[in-house]
Amino acid sequence: MNLSPSEQLTYSTIRIECLDNLGNTSTGTGFIFRIIDDGHSFVPVIVTNRHVFQDCQEARFAMTTADHFGNPVDTVHHIFHITQIQAAIIWHPEQDVDLCIIPFSTLQIL
């Protein structure tokens, strides 16, 4: 199946649910993006807004599943629960820029 650019964007978007120390829940979205490492390999990351994770201690990510051909399966999602999310976040170096990334390789998934 060839996906249109808008469909590709839809299936690279993930739902983020955050839990802070007080038990408050907030939600946001992020995009899966590939940062080219050395021209031959890439690092998959989640790109989102800084404010989504500002006070977050735990997070859950909901991601669309693909079949064995790589086609999205809209009715099936994987839910990943991550504790100690702050250790995985790379914040934009300028505080007034509302961006951060989370490399998949740094996630400790339960």
Backbone as a printed PyTorch tensor [residue, N CA C, xyz], in Angstrom:
tensor([[[ 0.8400, -1.1700,  0.0000],
         [ 0.0000,  0.0000,  0.0000],
         [ 0.8880,  1.2370,  0.0000]],

        [[ 0.6320,  2.1620, -0.9150],
         [ 1.3500,  3.4280, -0.9400],
         [ 0.5320,  4.4670, -0.1820]],

        [[ 1.1120,  5.0140,  0.8540],
         [ 0.4150,  5.9940,  1.6630],
         [ 0.6830,  7.4000,  1.1470]],

        [[-0.3430,  8.2320,  1.1710],
         [-0.1770,  9.6290,  0.7970],
         [ 0.6420, 10.3260,  1.8840]],

        [[ 1.1890, 11.5010,  1.5920],
         [ 1.9370, 12.2220,  2.6310],
         [ 1.1010, 12.4920,  3.8780]],

        [[-0.1860, 12.8120,  3.7290],
         [-1.0070, 13.0600,  4.9200],
         [-1.2310, 11.7810,  5.7170]],

        [[-1.3730, 10.6420,  5.0360],
         [-1.5120,  9.3620,  5.7460],
         [-0.2160,  9.0010,  6.4640]],

        [[ 0.9180,  9.2560,  5.8180],
         [ 2.2010,  8.9840,  6.4580],
         [ 2.3470,  9.8120,  7.7240]],

        [[ 1.9100, 11.0770,  7.6590],
         [ 1.9710, 11.9400,  8.8310],
         [ 1.0700, 11.4150,  9.9380]],

        [[-0.1240, 10.9690,  9.5650],
         [-1.0670, 10.4210, 10.5390],
         [-0.4690,  9.2270, 11.2620]],

        [[ 0.1830,  8.3410, 10.5250],
         [ 0.7150,  7.1260, 11.1380],
         [ 2.0830,  7.3050, 11.7780]],

        [[ 2.6320,  8.5000, 11.6890],
         [ 3.8740,  8.7640, 12.4130],
         [ 3.6070,  9.6120, 13.6560]],

        [[ 2.3320,  9.8570, 13.9450],
         [ 1.9240, 10.6240, 15.1180],
         [ 1.5710,  9.6600, 16.2470]],

        [[ 2.0010,  9.9850, 17.4570],
         [ 1.6790,  9.1380, 18.6060],
         [ 0.9740,  9.9610, 19.6820]],

        [[ 0.1400,  9.3020, 20.4410],
         [-0.5340,  9.9400, 21.5780],
         [ 0.3580,  9.7570, 22.8030]],

        [[ 0.5020, 10.8340, 23.5590],
         [ 1.3310, 10.8210, 24.7570],
         [ 0.4410, 11.1400, 25.9590]],

        [[ 0.5110, 10.3040, 26.9760],
         [-0.1650, 10.5660, 28.2410],
         [ 0.9010, 10.6540, 29.3180]],

        [[ 0.8710, 11.7390, 30.0790],
         [ 1.8730, 11.9640, 31.1220],
         [ 1.2360, 11.9740, 32.4980]],

        [[ 1.9970, 11.5250, 33.4740],
         [ 1.5690, 11.5080, 34.8650],
         [ 2.6320, 12.2370, 35.6780]],

        [[ 2.2040, 13.2380, 36.4580],
         [ 3.1710, 13.9520, 37.2970],
         [ 3.2040, 13.3730, 38.7090]],

        [[ 4.0410, 13.9510, 39.5620],
         [ 4.2000, 13.4550, 40.9360],
         [ 2.9400, 13.5800, 41.7810]],

        [[ 2.0280, 14.4660, 41.3970],
         [ 0.8040, 14.6780, 42.1540],
         [-0.3390, 13.8020, 41.6660]],

        [[-0.0810, 12.9900, 40.6400],
         [-1.1150, 12.1180, 40.0950],
         [-1.9520, 12.7570, 39.0020]],

        [[-1.5910, 13.9770, 38.5790],
         [-2.3030, 14.6460, 37.4930],
         [-1.8950, 14.0540, 36.1540]],

        [[-2.8620, 13.9200, 35.2680],
         [-2.6140, 13.3800, 33.9290],
         [-2.7850, 14.4840, 32.9040]],

        [[-1.9000, 14.5010, 31.9160],
         [-2.0280, 15.4080, 30.7890],
         [-1.7610, 14.6210, 29.5170]],

        [[-2.2260, 15.1470, 28.3990],
         [-2.0220, 14.4600, 27.1260],
         [-1.4100, 15.4050, 26.1090]],

        [[-0.7850, 14.8230, 25.1320],
         [-0.1940, 15.5710, 24.0320],
         [ 0.0450, 14.6370, 22.8730]],

        [[ 0.6720, 15.1530, 21.8500],
         [ 1.0280, 14.3310, 20.6930],
         [ 2.5080, 14.5180, 20.3960]],

        [[ 3.0460, 13.5560, 19.7070],
         [ 4.4220, 13.6230, 19.2570],
         [ 4.5150, 12.9990, 17.8790]],

        [[ 5.6220, 13.2260, 17.2240],
         [ 5.8630, 12.6700, 15.9040],
         [ 7.1080, 11.8010, 15.9420]],

        [[ 7.0490, 10.7050, 15.2540],
         [ 8.2200,  9.8500, 15.1110],
         [ 9.0340, 10.4090, 13.9570]],

        [[10.3070, 10.6030, 14.2050],
         [11.1930, 11.2300, 13.2240],
         [12.5070, 10.4720, 13.2260]],

        [[13.1650, 10.4610, 12.1010],
         [14.4750,  9.8080, 12.0080],
         [15.5510, 10.8660, 11.8470]],

        [[16.5040, 10.8680, 12.7690],
         [17.6580, 11.7420, 12.6510],
         [18.7610, 10.9370, 11.9980]],

        [[19.2420, 11.4180, 10.8620],
         [20.3100, 10.7110, 10.1380],
         [21.5910, 10.8390, 10.9490]],

        [[22.1760,  9.6920, 11.2430],
         [23.3440,  9.6310, 12.1090],
         [24.6270,  9.8950, 11.3260]],

        [[24.9740,  9.0190, 10.4220],
         [26.2400,  9.1390,  9.6920],
         [26.0480,  9.0080,  8.1750]],

        [[24.8200,  9.1850,  7.7170],
         [24.5270,  9.0450,  6.2970],
         [24.0960,  7.6420,  5.9240]],

        [[24.3800,  6.6640,  6.8040],
         [24.0200,  5.2700,  6.5270],
         [23.0420,  4.7100,  7.5470]],

        [[22.9490,  5.3400,  8.6900],
         [22.0470,  4.8560,  9.7290],
         [21.2760,  6.0490, 10.2930]],

        [[20.2690,  5.7440, 11.0720],
         [19.4530,  6.8050, 11.6510],
         [19.0830,  6.4680, 13.0820]],

        [[18.6890,  7.4970, 13.7980],
         [18.2470,  7.3570, 15.1730],
         [16.7680,  7.7430, 15.2200]],

        [[15.8650,  6.7990, 15.5490],
         [14.4480,  7.1740, 15.6590],
         [14.1990,  7.9110, 16.9790]],

        [[13.4650,  9.0200, 16.8850],
         [13.1450,  9.8240, 18.0560],
         [11.6710, 10.2190, 18.0280]],

        [[11.1810, 10.6010, 19.1840],
         [ 9.8690, 11.2190, 19.2990],
         [10.1190, 12.7120, 19.4720]],

        [[ 9.4910, 13.5150, 18.6210],
         [ 9.5960, 14.9680, 18.7110],
         [ 8.2750, 15.4910, 19.2620]],

        [[ 8.3500, 16.3070, 20.2850],
         [ 7.1390, 16.8670, 20.8760],
         [ 7.4700, 18.2110, 21.5030]],

        [[ 6.4880, 18.7840, 22.1560],
         [ 6.6790, 20.0710, 22.8220],
         [ 7.2250, 19.8850, 24.2270]],

        [[ 8.0660, 20.8030, 24.6130],
         [ 8.6720, 20.8010, 25.9470],
         [ 7.5940, 20.7610, 27.0340]],

        [[ 6.5240, 21.5400, 26.8660],
         [ 5.5090, 21.6310, 27.9220],
         [ 4.7840, 20.3030, 28.1580]],

        [[ 4.8050, 19.4070, 27.1730],
         [ 4.1590, 18.0990, 27.3510],
         [ 4.8470, 17.3070, 28.4580]],

        [[ 6.1660, 17.4070, 28.5380],
         [ 6.9430, 16.6140, 29.4940],
         [ 7.5100, 17.4270, 30.6600]],

        [[ 7.1690, 18.6920, 30.7540],
         [ 7.7780, 19.5770, 31.7500],
         [ 7.7590, 18.9890, 33.1570]],

        [[ 6.6360, 18.5250, 33.6480],
         [ 6.5390, 17.9750, 35.0050],
         [ 6.2280, 16.4790, 35.0020]],

        [[ 6.4210, 15.8430, 33.8870],
         [ 6.0470, 14.4360, 33.7150],
         [ 7.0650, 13.5060, 34.3830]],

        [[ 6.5600, 12.5120, 35.1020],
         [ 7.4210, 11.5020, 35.7180],
         [ 7.2900, 10.1470, 35.0310]],

        [[ 6.0750,  9.8520, 34.5540],
         [ 5.8150,  8.6180, 33.8140],
         [ 5.0340,  8.9740, 32.5680]],

        [[ 5.1730,  8.1490, 31.5330],
         [ 4.4550,  8.4160, 30.2880],
         [ 3.9640,  7.1180, 29.6670]],

        [[ 2.9140,  7.2610, 28.8780],
         [ 2.4240,  6.1590, 28.0490],
         [ 2.3370,  6.6750, 26.6230]],

        [[ 2.8210,  5.8710, 25.7100],
         [ 2.7530,  6.1980, 24.2930],
         [ 1.8320,  5.1980, 23.6190]],

        [[ 0.9280,  5.6850, 22.7980],
         [ 0.0490,  4.8220, 21.9990],
         [ 0.4640,  4.9680, 20.5420]],

        [[ 0.8690,  3.8400, 19.9450],
         [ 1.3660,  3.8450, 18.5690],
         [ 0.5710,  2.8680, 17.7150]],

        [[ 0.2790,  3.2710, 16.4870],
         [-0.4340,  2.4120, 15.5460],
         [ 0.4490,  1.2350, 15.1540]],

        [[-0.1530,  0.0750, 15.0380],
         [ 0.5400, -1.1560, 14.6540],
         [ 0.5140, -1.3130, 13.1380]],

        [[ 1.5070, -1.9960, 12.6040],
         [ 1.5470, -2.3010, 11.1680],
         [ 1.4680, -3.8090, 10.9730]],

        [[ 0.9190, -4.2030,  9.8210],
         [ 0.8940, -5.6350,  9.4960],
         [ 2.2540, -6.0580,  8.9410]],

        [[ 2.3820, -7.3100,  8.5320],
         [ 3.6920, -7.8080,  8.0780],
         [ 4.1240, -7.2060,  6.7440]],

        [[ 3.2470, -6.4650,  6.0750],
         [ 3.6120, -5.7560,  4.8450],
         [ 3.9760, -4.2980,  5.1220]],

        [[ 3.8330, -3.8850,  6.3860],
         [ 4.1170, -2.5060,  6.7480],
         [ 2.9150, -1.5890,  6.6540]],

        [[ 1.7420, -2.1560,  6.3820],
         [ 0.5290, -1.3610,  6.2920],
         [-0.0370, -1.1150,  7.6890]],

        [[-0.5070,  0.1080,  7.9700],
         [-1.0610,  0.3910,  9.2940],
         [-2.3460, -0.3820,  9.5680]],

        [[-2.4860, -0.8020, 10.8130],
         [-3.6990, -1.4850, 11.2710],
         [-4.3660, -0.5320, 12.2580]],

        [[-5.3950,  0.1670, 11.7950],
         [-6.0240,  1.2150, 12.6020],
         [-6.6630,  0.7090, 13.8850]],

        [[-7.0260, -0.5350, 13.9300],
         [-7.7600, -1.0510, 15.0840],
         [-6.8470, -1.6030, 16.1760]],

        [[-5.5420, -1.6470, 15.9260],
         [-4.6120, -2.2220, 16.9060],
         [-3.5240, -1.1930, 17.2190]],

        [[-3.3550, -0.9110, 18.4990],
         [-2.3200,  0.0170, 18.9410],
         [-1.4630, -0.6480, 20.0110]],

        [[-0.1970, -0.2960, 20.0220],
         [ 0.7050, -0.7230, 21.0950],
         [ 0.7570,  0.4040, 22.1120]],

        [[ 0.6540,  0.0620, 23.3630],
         [ 0.7760,  1.0290, 24.4510],
         [ 2.0810,  0.7350, 25.1770]],

        [[ 2.9370,  1.7390, 25.2850],
         [ 4.2070,  1.6070, 25.9810],
         [ 4.1680,  2.4690, 27.2250]],

        [[ 4.4950,  1.8800, 28.3810],
         [ 4.5320,  2.5930, 29.6560],
         [ 5.9910,  2.8130, 30.0170]],

        [[ 6.3560,  4.0650, 30.2260],
         [ 7.7430,  4.4060, 30.5110],
         [ 7.8190,  5.1210, 31.8550]],

        [[ 8.6310,  4.6000, 32.7570],
         [ 8.8850,  5.2750, 34.0270],
         [10.1850,  6.0640, 33.8830]],

        [[10.4130,  6.9800, 34.7580],
         [11.6340,  7.7960, 34.7520],
         [11.8740,  8.4270, 33.3810]],

        [[10.8210,  8.9850, 32.8100],
         [10.8960,  9.5630, 31.4690],
         [11.8580, 10.7430, 31.4020]],

        [[12.0340, 11.4670, 32.4950],
         [12.9030, 12.6480, 32.4740],
         [14.3330, 12.3050, 32.0580]],

        [[14.8010, 11.1060, 32.4030],
         [16.1640, 10.7010, 32.0550],
         [16.3440, 10.4900, 30.5560]],

        [[15.2530, 10.2920, 29.8290],
         [15.3310, 10.0150, 28.3990],
         [15.1940, 11.2600, 27.5270]],

        [[14.7370, 12.3480, 28.0940],
         [14.4090, 13.5440, 27.3150],
         [15.6450, 14.3790, 27.0220]],

        [[15.7370, 14.8290, 25.7700],
         [16.7520, 15.8100, 25.3780],
         [16.0000, 17.1070, 25.1010]],

        [[16.1940, 18.0890, 25.9710],
         [15.5020, 19.3640, 25.8790],
         [16.1880, 20.2670, 24.8620]],

        [[15.4180, 21.0930, 24.1820],
         [16.0250, 22.1150, 23.3250],
         [16.8700, 23.0080, 24.2340]],

        [[18.0720, 23.3910, 23.8040],
         [18.9550, 24.1520, 24.6960],
         [18.4340, 25.5450, 25.0600]],

        [[17.5220, 26.0940, 24.2630],
         [16.9580, 27.4030, 24.5890],
         [15.6290, 27.1980, 25.3020]],

        [[15.5230, 27.6930, 26.5150],
         [14.3420, 27.4840, 27.3520],
         [13.0500, 27.9820, 26.7140]],

        [[13.1300, 29.0220, 25.9040],
         [11.9170, 29.5880, 25.3130],
         [11.4770, 28.8660, 24.0450]],

        [[12.2190, 27.8390, 23.6290],
         [11.8220, 27.0230, 22.4820],
         [11.1020, 25.7920, 23.0170]],

        [[ 9.8450, 25.6430, 22.6330],
         [ 8.9630, 24.6100, 23.1940],
         [ 9.1210, 23.2790, 22.4570]],

        [[10.3440, 22.7360, 22.4530],
         [10.6250, 21.4680, 21.7780],
         [11.5120, 20.5800, 22.6350]],

        [[11.3370, 19.2760, 22.4520],
         [12.2390, 18.2920, 23.0260],
         [12.1620, 17.0280, 22.1700]],

        [[13.1410, 16.1560, 22.3350],
         [13.1260, 14.8620, 21.6520],
         [13.4070, 13.7650, 22.6660]],

        [[12.9310, 12.5780, 22.3150],
         [13.1750, 11.3950, 23.1320],
         [13.6600, 10.2940, 22.1920]],

        [[14.9450,  9.9570, 22.2270],
         [15.4460,  8.8550, 21.4070],
         [14.8380,  7.5200, 21.8880]],

        [[14.3940,  6.7120, 20.9580],
         [13.8240,  5.4140, 21.3200],
         [14.8300,  4.5780, 22.0940]],

        [[16.0970,  4.7060, 21.7740],
         [17.1080,  3.8610, 22.4140],
         [17.2660,  4.1520, 23.8990]],

        [[16.7830,  5.3170, 24.3670],
         [16.9420,  5.6580, 25.7850],
         [15.7420,  5.2470, 26.6280]],

        [[14.6920,  4.7480, 25.9940],
         [13.4730,  4.4170, 26.7250],
         [13.5890,  3.0830, 27.4400]],

        [[13.1860,  3.0730, 28.6900],
         [13.0850,  1.8400, 29.4720],
         [11.6050,  1.5020, 29.5410]],

        [[11.1840,  0.5790, 28.7080],
         [ 9.7670,  0.2590, 28.5620],
         [ 9.3990, -0.8780, 29.4990]],

        [[ 8.2730, -0.6950, 30.2000],
         [ 7.7700, -1.7500, 31.0800],
         [ 6.8970, -2.6950, 30.2990]]])
